[in-house]
Coordinates of C-alpha atoms and ligand atoms in Angstrom, one line a residue:
M29 CA 33.1 -48.2 19.3
R30 CA 30.4 -48.8 21.9
V31 CA 27.6 -46.3 22.0
A32 CA 26.5 -45.4 25.5
P33 CA 22.9 -44.5 26.0
H34 CA 23.8 -40.8 26.6
T35 CA 25.9 -40.6 23.4
P36 CA 25.1 -37.1 22.1
I37 CA 23.7 -36.5 18.6
A38 CA 25.7 -34.1 16.5
L39 CA 23.8 -30.9 15.6
I40 CA 24.0 -31.7 11.9
E41 CA 22.3 -35.1 12.5
R42 CA 19.7 -33.5 14.7
Y43 CA 18.6 -31.0 12.2
R44 CA 19.8 -32.7 9.0
E45 CA 16.5 -32.1 7.1
H46 CA 17.0 -28.3 7.5
L47 CA 20.7 -28.4 6.7
P48 CA 22.8 -28.8 3.5
F49 CA 24.2 -32.2 4.5
A50 CA 23.3 -35.6 3.2
E51 CA 23.3 -39.0 4.9
G52 CA 26.9 -40.3 4.9
D53 CA 28.6 -36.9 4.6
P54 CA 31.5 -36.6 7.0
I55 CA 30.6 -34.8 10.3
V56 CA 33.0 -33.1 12.6
S57 CA 31.2 -32.6 15.9
L58 CA 32.1 -31.8 19.5
N59 CA 28.4 -32.2 20.7
E60 CA 27.3 -28.6 20.0
G61 CA 23.8 -27.1 20.4
G62 CA 21.0 -28.3 22.7
T63 CA 21.9 -25.4 25.1
P64 CA 19.8 -24.6 28.1
L65 CA 17.0 -22.1 28.2
L66 CA 17.1 -20.7 31.7
P67 CA 14.5 -18.5 33.4
A68 CA 15.9 -15.2 34.6
P69 CA 13.8 -14.2 37.6
I70 CA 15.6 -11.0 38.5
I71 CA 15.7 -9.6 35.0
S72 CA 12.1 -10.7 34.5
E73 CA 11.0 -8.7 37.6
Q74 CA 13.0 -5.6 36.5
V75 CA 11.4 -5.5 33.0
G76 CA 7.9 -6.9 33.8
A77 CA 8.1 -9.9 31.3
D78 CA 9.1 -13.5 31.3
V79 CA 12.7 -13.4 30.5
Y80 CA 14.9 -16.4 29.6
F81 CA 18.6 -16.8 28.9
K82 CA 19.6 -18.9 25.9
C83 CA 22.9 -20.1 27.3
E84 CA 25.1 -20.5 24.3
G85 CA 28.2 -20.5 26.5
A86 CA 27.2 -24.1 27.2
N87 CA 28.5 -25.1 23.7
P88 CA 31.8 -27.1 23.7
T89 CA 34.2 -24.2 23.2
G90 CA 32.1 -21.8 25.3
S91 CA 30.3 -19.8 22.6
F92 CA 27.6 -20.0 19.9
K93 CA 30.2 -20.2 17.2
D94 CA 30.3 -24.0 17.6
R95 CA 26.9 -24.3 15.9
G96 CA 28.2 -22.7 12.8
M97 CA 31.7 -24.2 13.0
T98 CA 30.5 -27.9 13.0
C99 CA 28.9 -27.1 9.7
A100 CA 31.7 -25.0 8.2
V101 CA 34.4 -27.5 9.1
S102 CA 32.3 -30.6 8.1
A103 CA 31.7 -29.0 4.7
A104 CA 35.3 -28.1 4.3
I105 CA 36.3 -31.7 5.0
R106 CA 33.6 -32.9 2.5
D107 CA 35.2 -30.6 -0.1
G108 CA 38.6 -32.0 0.6
A109 CA 40.0 -28.9 2.3
K110 CA 43.3 -29.4 4.2
A111 CA 43.1 -26.0 6.0
V112 CA 40.7 -23.4 7.4
I113 CA 41.3 -19.8 8.2
C114 CA 39.4 -17.0 10.0
A115 CA 39.8 -13.5 11.3
S116 CA 38.5 -13.2 14.8
T117 CA 37.9 -11.2 17.9
G118 CA 38.5 -14.4 19.8
N119 CA 35.6 -16.8 19.8
T120 CA 35.6 -17.8 16.2
A121 CA 39.3 -18.5 16.5
A122 CA 38.8 -20.7 19.5
S123 CA 36.0 -22.6 17.8
A124 CA 37.8 -23.0 14.5
A125 CA 40.9 -24.2 16.2
A126 CA 39.0 -26.9 18.2
Y127 CA 37.0 -28.2 15.2
A128 CA 40.1 -28.2 13.0
A129 CA 42.0 -30.1 15.7
R130 CA 39.1 -32.6 15.8
A131 CA 39.2 -33.0 12.0
G132 CA 43.0 -33.3 11.8
I133 CA 43.4 -30.3 9.5
T134 CA 45.4 -27.1 9.8
C135 CA 43.8 -24.0 11.2
A136 CA 45.2 -20.4 10.9
V137 CA 43.7 -17.4 12.7
I138 CA 44.4 -13.7 12.4
V139 CA 43.5 -11.8 15.5
P140 CA 44.0 -8.1 16.4
E141 CA 47.1 -7.8 18.6
G142 CA 46.4 -7.5 22.3
R143 CA 42.7 -7.1 21.7
I144 CA 41.3 -10.6 22.3
A145 CA 40.4 -12.1 25.7
R146 CA 43.0 -14.3 27.4
G147 CA 40.8 -17.4 27.6
K148 CA 40.1 -17.3 23.8
L149 CA 43.8 -16.9 23.1
A150 CA 44.6 -19.8 25.4
Q151 CA 42.1 -22.1 23.6
T152 CA 43.3 -21.1 20.2
L153 CA 46.9 -21.9 21.0
I154 CA 46.4 -25.1 22.9
H155 CA 44.4 -26.6 20.0
G156 CA 47.4 -26.0 17.9
A157 CA 46.2 -23.3 15.5
R158 CA 48.7 -21.1 13.7
A159 CA 47.9 -17.8 15.3
I160 CA 48.8 -14.5 13.7
S161 CA 48.7 -11.5 15.9
L162 CA 48.0 -8.6 13.6
Q163 CA 49.1 -5.1 14.3
G164 CA 45.7 -3.9 13.2
S165 CA 42.0 -4.2 13.8
F166 CA 39.6 -7.1 13.4
D167 CA 38.2 -5.4 10.3
E168 CA 41.6 -5.3 8.7
A169 CA 42.2 -8.9 9.6
L170 CA 38.9 -9.9 7.9
R171 CA 39.9 -8.0 4.8
I172 CA 43.2 -9.8 4.7
V173 CA 41.8 -13.4 5.1
R174 CA 39.3 -12.7 2.4
K175 CA 42.2 -11.9 0.1
L176 CA 44.2 -14.9 1.2
V177 CA 41.4 -17.4 0.4
E178 CA 41.2 -16.0 -3.1
E179 CA 44.8 -17.0 -3.7
H180 CA 45.1 -20.2 -1.6
P181 CA 43.1 -23.4 -1.2
I182 CA 42.1 -22.6 2.3
A183 CA 38.5 -22.6 3.5
L184 CA 37.2 -19.4 5.1
V185 CA 35.2 -20.1 8.2
N186 CA 34.1 -16.6 9.2
S187 CA 30.4 -16.1 9.2
L188 CA 30.7 -15.0 5.5
N189 CA 30.7 -18.8 5.0
E190 CA 27.1 -19.8 4.4
F191 CA 27.5 -23.1 6.4
R192 CA 28.2 -20.9 9.5
M193 CA 24.8 -19.3 9.0
E194 CA 23.1 -22.6 8.4
G195 CA 24.5 -24.0 11.6
Q196 CA 23.7 -21.0 13.7
K197 CA 20.1 -20.8 12.6
T198 CA 19.5 -24.0 14.7
A199 CA 19.5 -21.9 17.9
A200 CA 16.3 -20.3 16.6
F201 CA 14.9 -23.9 16.0
E202 CA 15.6 -24.8 19.6
L203 CA 13.8 -21.7 20.9
V204 CA 10.8 -22.5 18.8
E205 CA 10.8 -26.1 20.1
E206 CA 10.7 -24.8 23.6
L207 CA 8.6 -21.6 23.4
G208 CA 6.7 -22.1 20.1
S209 CA 5.0 -18.9 19.0
E210 CA 5.0 -17.5 22.5
L211 CA 8.4 -15.9 22.0
D212 CA 7.7 -12.2 21.4
L213 CA 11.2 -10.7 21.6
L214 CA 14.8 -11.8 21.1
C215 CA 17.6 -9.6 22.5
I216 CA 21.0 -10.3 20.9
P217 CA 24.5 -8.6 20.8
V218 CA 25.6 -7.6 17.3
G219 CA 29.2 -7.6 16.1
N220 CA 30.0 -8.9 12.7
A221 CA 26.2 -9.3 12.4
G222 CA 26.2 -13.0 11.4
N223 CA 24.3 -14.3 14.4
I224 CA 21.3 -12.0 14.3
T225 CA 21.1 -12.8 10.5
A226 CA 21.2 -16.6 11.2
Y227 CA 18.5 -16.4 13.9
W228 CA 16.2 -14.5 11.5
R229 CA 16.8 -17.2 8.9
G230 CA 15.9 -19.9 11.4
F231 CA 12.8 -18.2 12.6
S232 CA 11.7 -17.5 9.0
E233 CA 12.1 -21.1 8.0
L234 CA 9.7 -22.1 10.7
S235 CA 7.3 -19.1 10.0
V236 CA 7.8 -17.7 13.5
A237 CA 8.4 -14.0 13.9
P238 CA 9.6 -12.6 17.2
R239 CA 10.8 -9.0 17.2
L240 CA 14.6 -8.8 17.1
F241 CA 16.4 -6.3 19.2
G242 CA 20.1 -6.1 18.3
F243 CA 22.6 -4.3 20.5
Q244 CA 25.9 -2.8 19.6
A245 CA 28.4 -1.2 22.0
E246 CA 28.3 2.6 21.8
G247 CA 31.9 2.8 20.7
A248 CA 31.5 0.1 18.0
A249 CA 28.0 0.9 16.6
P250 CA 28.4 1.1 12.8
L251 CA 24.9 -0.2 12.2
V252 CA 23.3 2.5 14.4
L253 CA 25.5 5.3 13.1
G254 CA 25.0 4.3 9.5
H255 CA 28.7 4.2 8.6
A256 CA 31.8 2.2 9.4
V257 CA 33.8 3.0 12.5
E258 CA 37.5 3.3 11.9
H259 CA 38.6 2.7 15.5
P260 CA 35.9 0.8 17.3
E261 CA 36.3 0.8 21.1
T262 CA 34.4 -1.1 23.8
V263 CA 35.1 -3.2 26.9
A264 CA 33.2 -6.0 25.0
S265 CA 36.2 -7.1 22.9
A266 CA 34.1 -9.8 21.1
I267 CA 32.0 -7.1 19.4
R268 CA 34.7 -4.5 18.8
I269 CA 33.9 -4.4 15.1
G270 CA 33.7 -1.3 12.9
K271 CA 32.6 -2.8 9.6
P272 CA 30.3 -5.8 10.0
A273 CA 30.4 -8.2 7.1
R274 CA 26.6 -8.9 7.3
G275 CA 25.5 -5.5 8.4
E276 CA 23.0 -5.0 5.6
Q277 CA 21.3 -8.3 6.3
A278 CA 21.3 -7.7 10.0
L279 CA 19.5 -4.3 9.5
R280 CA 17.0 -6.0 7.2
A281 CA 16.4 -8.8 9.7
A282 CA 15.7 -6.4 12.5
E283 CA 13.4 -4.3 10.4
E284 CA 11.5 -7.2 8.9
S285 CA 10.9 -8.5 12.4
G286 CA 9.5 -5.1 13.6
G287 CA 12.6 -4.6 15.8
C288 CA 15.8 -2.5 15.6
I289 CA 19.4 -2.2 16.4
R290 CA 20.4 0.2 19.1
T291 CA 23.4 1.0 21.4
V292 CA 24.4 0.2 24.9
S293 CA 27.3 2.0 26.7
D294 CA 30.2 0.2 28.3
T295 CA 28.8 1.3 31.7
E296 CA 25.5 -0.3 30.9
I297 CA 27.1 -3.5 29.7
L298 CA 29.2 -3.8 32.8
S299 CA 26.3 -3.1 35.1
A300 CA 24.3 -5.9 33.5
Y301 CA 27.4 -8.1 33.6
R302 CA 27.7 -7.7 37.3
L303 CA 24.0 -8.0 38.0
M304 CA 23.7 -11.2 36.0
A305 CA 26.7 -12.7 37.9
A306 CA 25.7 -11.5 41.3
R307 CA 21.9 -12.1 41.2
E308 CA 21.2 -14.6 38.5
G309 CA 24.3 -16.8 39.0
M310 CA 25.1 -16.4 35.3
F311 CA 28.7 -15.5 34.4
V312 CA 28.9 -14.4 30.8
E313 CA 31.5 -12.4 28.8
P314 CA 30.9 -8.6 28.4
A315 CA 29.6 -8.9 24.8
S316 CA 26.9 -11.3 26.0
A317 CA 25.8 -8.9 28.7
A318 CA 25.0 -6.4 26.0
S319 CA 21.7 -8.2 25.2
V320 CA 20.6 -7.9 28.8
A321 CA 21.9 -4.4 29.1
G322 CA 19.8 -3.4 26.1
L323 CA 16.7 -5.1 27.5
L324 CA 17.1 -3.3 30.8
K325 CA 17.8 0.1 29.1
Y326 CA 15.0 0.1 26.5
G327 CA 12.5 -2.2 28.2
A328 CA 10.5 -5.1 26.8
E329 CA 8.1 -2.7 25.0
G330 CA 5.0 -4.8 25.7
A331 CA 6.6 -8.2 25.0
K332 CA 5.5 -11.0 27.4
T333 CA 8.1 -13.6 26.6
V334 CA 11.6 -12.5 26.0
V335 CA 14.8 -14.4 25.3
C336 CA 18.3 -12.9 25.8
V337 CA 21.0 -14.7 23.8
L338 CA 24.0 -15.2 26.1
T339 CA 26.6 -15.8 23.4
G340 CA 29.7 -16.7 25.4
R341 CA 30.9 -17.7 28.8
G342 CA 32.4 -15.4 31.4
I343 CA 35.6 -17.5 31.9
K344 CA 36.6 -16.6 28.4
D345 CA 37.6 -13.1 29.6
P346 CA 38.9 -13.4 33.2
E347 CA 40.5 -10.0 33.0
A348 CA 37.2 -8.3 32.5
A349 CA 35.8 -10.0 35.7
L350 CA 38.9 -9.2 37.7
A351 CA 38.8 -5.6 36.7
Q352 CA 35.3 -5.4 38.1
T353 CA 36.2 -7.0 41.4
E354 CA 39.6 -5.3 42.2
G355 CA 40.3 -5.3 45.9
A356 CA 37.6 -7.8 46.7
I357 CA 39.9 -10.6 47.7
I358 CA 40.8 -10.6 51.4
R359 CA 44.4 -11.3 52.2
C360 CA 45.0 -13.1 55.4
P361 CA 47.9 -14.4 57.4
V362 CA 47.7 -18.0 58.8
D363 CA 45.9 -16.7 61.9
M364 CA 42.6 -18.1 63.1
E365 CA 41.3 -14.9 64.5
A366 CA 42.0 -12.8 61.4
I367 CA 40.6 -15.6 59.2
E368 CA 37.4 -15.8 61.3
A369 CA 36.9 -12.1 61.1
A370 CA 37.4 -12.2 57.3
V371 CA 35.0 -15.1 56.8
L372 CA 32.3 -13.6 59.0
G373 CA 32.6 -10.2 57.2
E374 CA 34.0 -8.5 60.3
A375 CA 37.4 -7.6 58.8
Ligands
AN7_405 C1 30.5 -13.6 22.6 O1 34.8 -14.3 17.2 O2 33.1 -11.9 15.6 O3 27.2 -10.4 15.3 O4 35.5 -13.1 15.5 O5 32.1 -13.6 20.3 O6 27.6 -12.8 14.7 O7 29.5 -11.3 15.0 C2 32.6 -12.8 17.7 C3 31.3 -12.3 17.8 C4 28.5 -11.8 20.2 C5 28.7 -11.1 17.8 N1 28.9 -12.4 21.3 O8 28.2 -12.0 16.9 C6 34.7 -13.4 16.4 C7 33.4 -12.6 16.5 C8 30.1 -13.0 21.3 C9 31.0 -13.0 20.2 C10 29.3 -11.8 19.0 C11 30.5 -12.4 19.0 P1 28.1 -11.6 15.4

């Protein structure tokens, strides 16, 4: 195949010296990582710090999961696996389905029925994954897949998989490449608690130590409450998780960094969600807005340089956006005058 000058480098190749892959190992890549770090002038002004967005929605399937999935699926192929499986609130399923399709292996996903965003479901199905809609929660789905992989030769690609952590730590590497030790504070949503754990691993490997502020939704905040939540509830479906698999590690990471894990309400999440879209031009899914909601709520606490991790794209969850904008579309007959009035805001 001809290699064009702009041919991307797979994340595994870019960071091979820090990752458990050798020269010649098979790589399954969709050109993940290398995501933009974008200044956020409006949020910066509101909190009195230099705030940047780490735009993880720019990954190939629209979320940060791809960093981990390229590693998890590549390792599965290296080990001769013919199938992968995950439980998911949506993004892991979409990412696993895409990387499995690319690798030519089977993918099964178990998702909580009626509880994942439409865009993620569409992705998962069109990539040809075997999708199981569980009449139960994400936490139950995760318990079930853990049992299934004990009895069948299927690779688990949830963030319990160490390769997922290894891949996701590269986001911290990129931040250090761009901001060096200037980075004081990282704000990040917390669901199953894999990503905050992976960032801390990445920073630690480079001996950089920003404070980590993790944010859970009020109705799904087991790490703040100190116990599992049986029926987690929040508009941010991605982080509707009551029993995080890496909860202990996440708490330790936050503490070691001098940070903490706190809550934001759905109202605060949606307010940040609308502000980011309307003023920063940045459309994210509600779970991602939790990082900005938390920063706005608690403040930068003296930090000068702050990064908010925007974990997934807004188009993943069109229903959430439409629910916030009901009645905003202007219906018009084919009538020049009526249209003119509507366009000019006189209707
Ligand atoms: C957009 O896809 O758990 O704390 O099954 O999709 O590492 O779980 C998604 C999690 C934040 C939380 N933002 O990250 C899944 C899943 C978005 C997410 C999180 C998720 P973790």
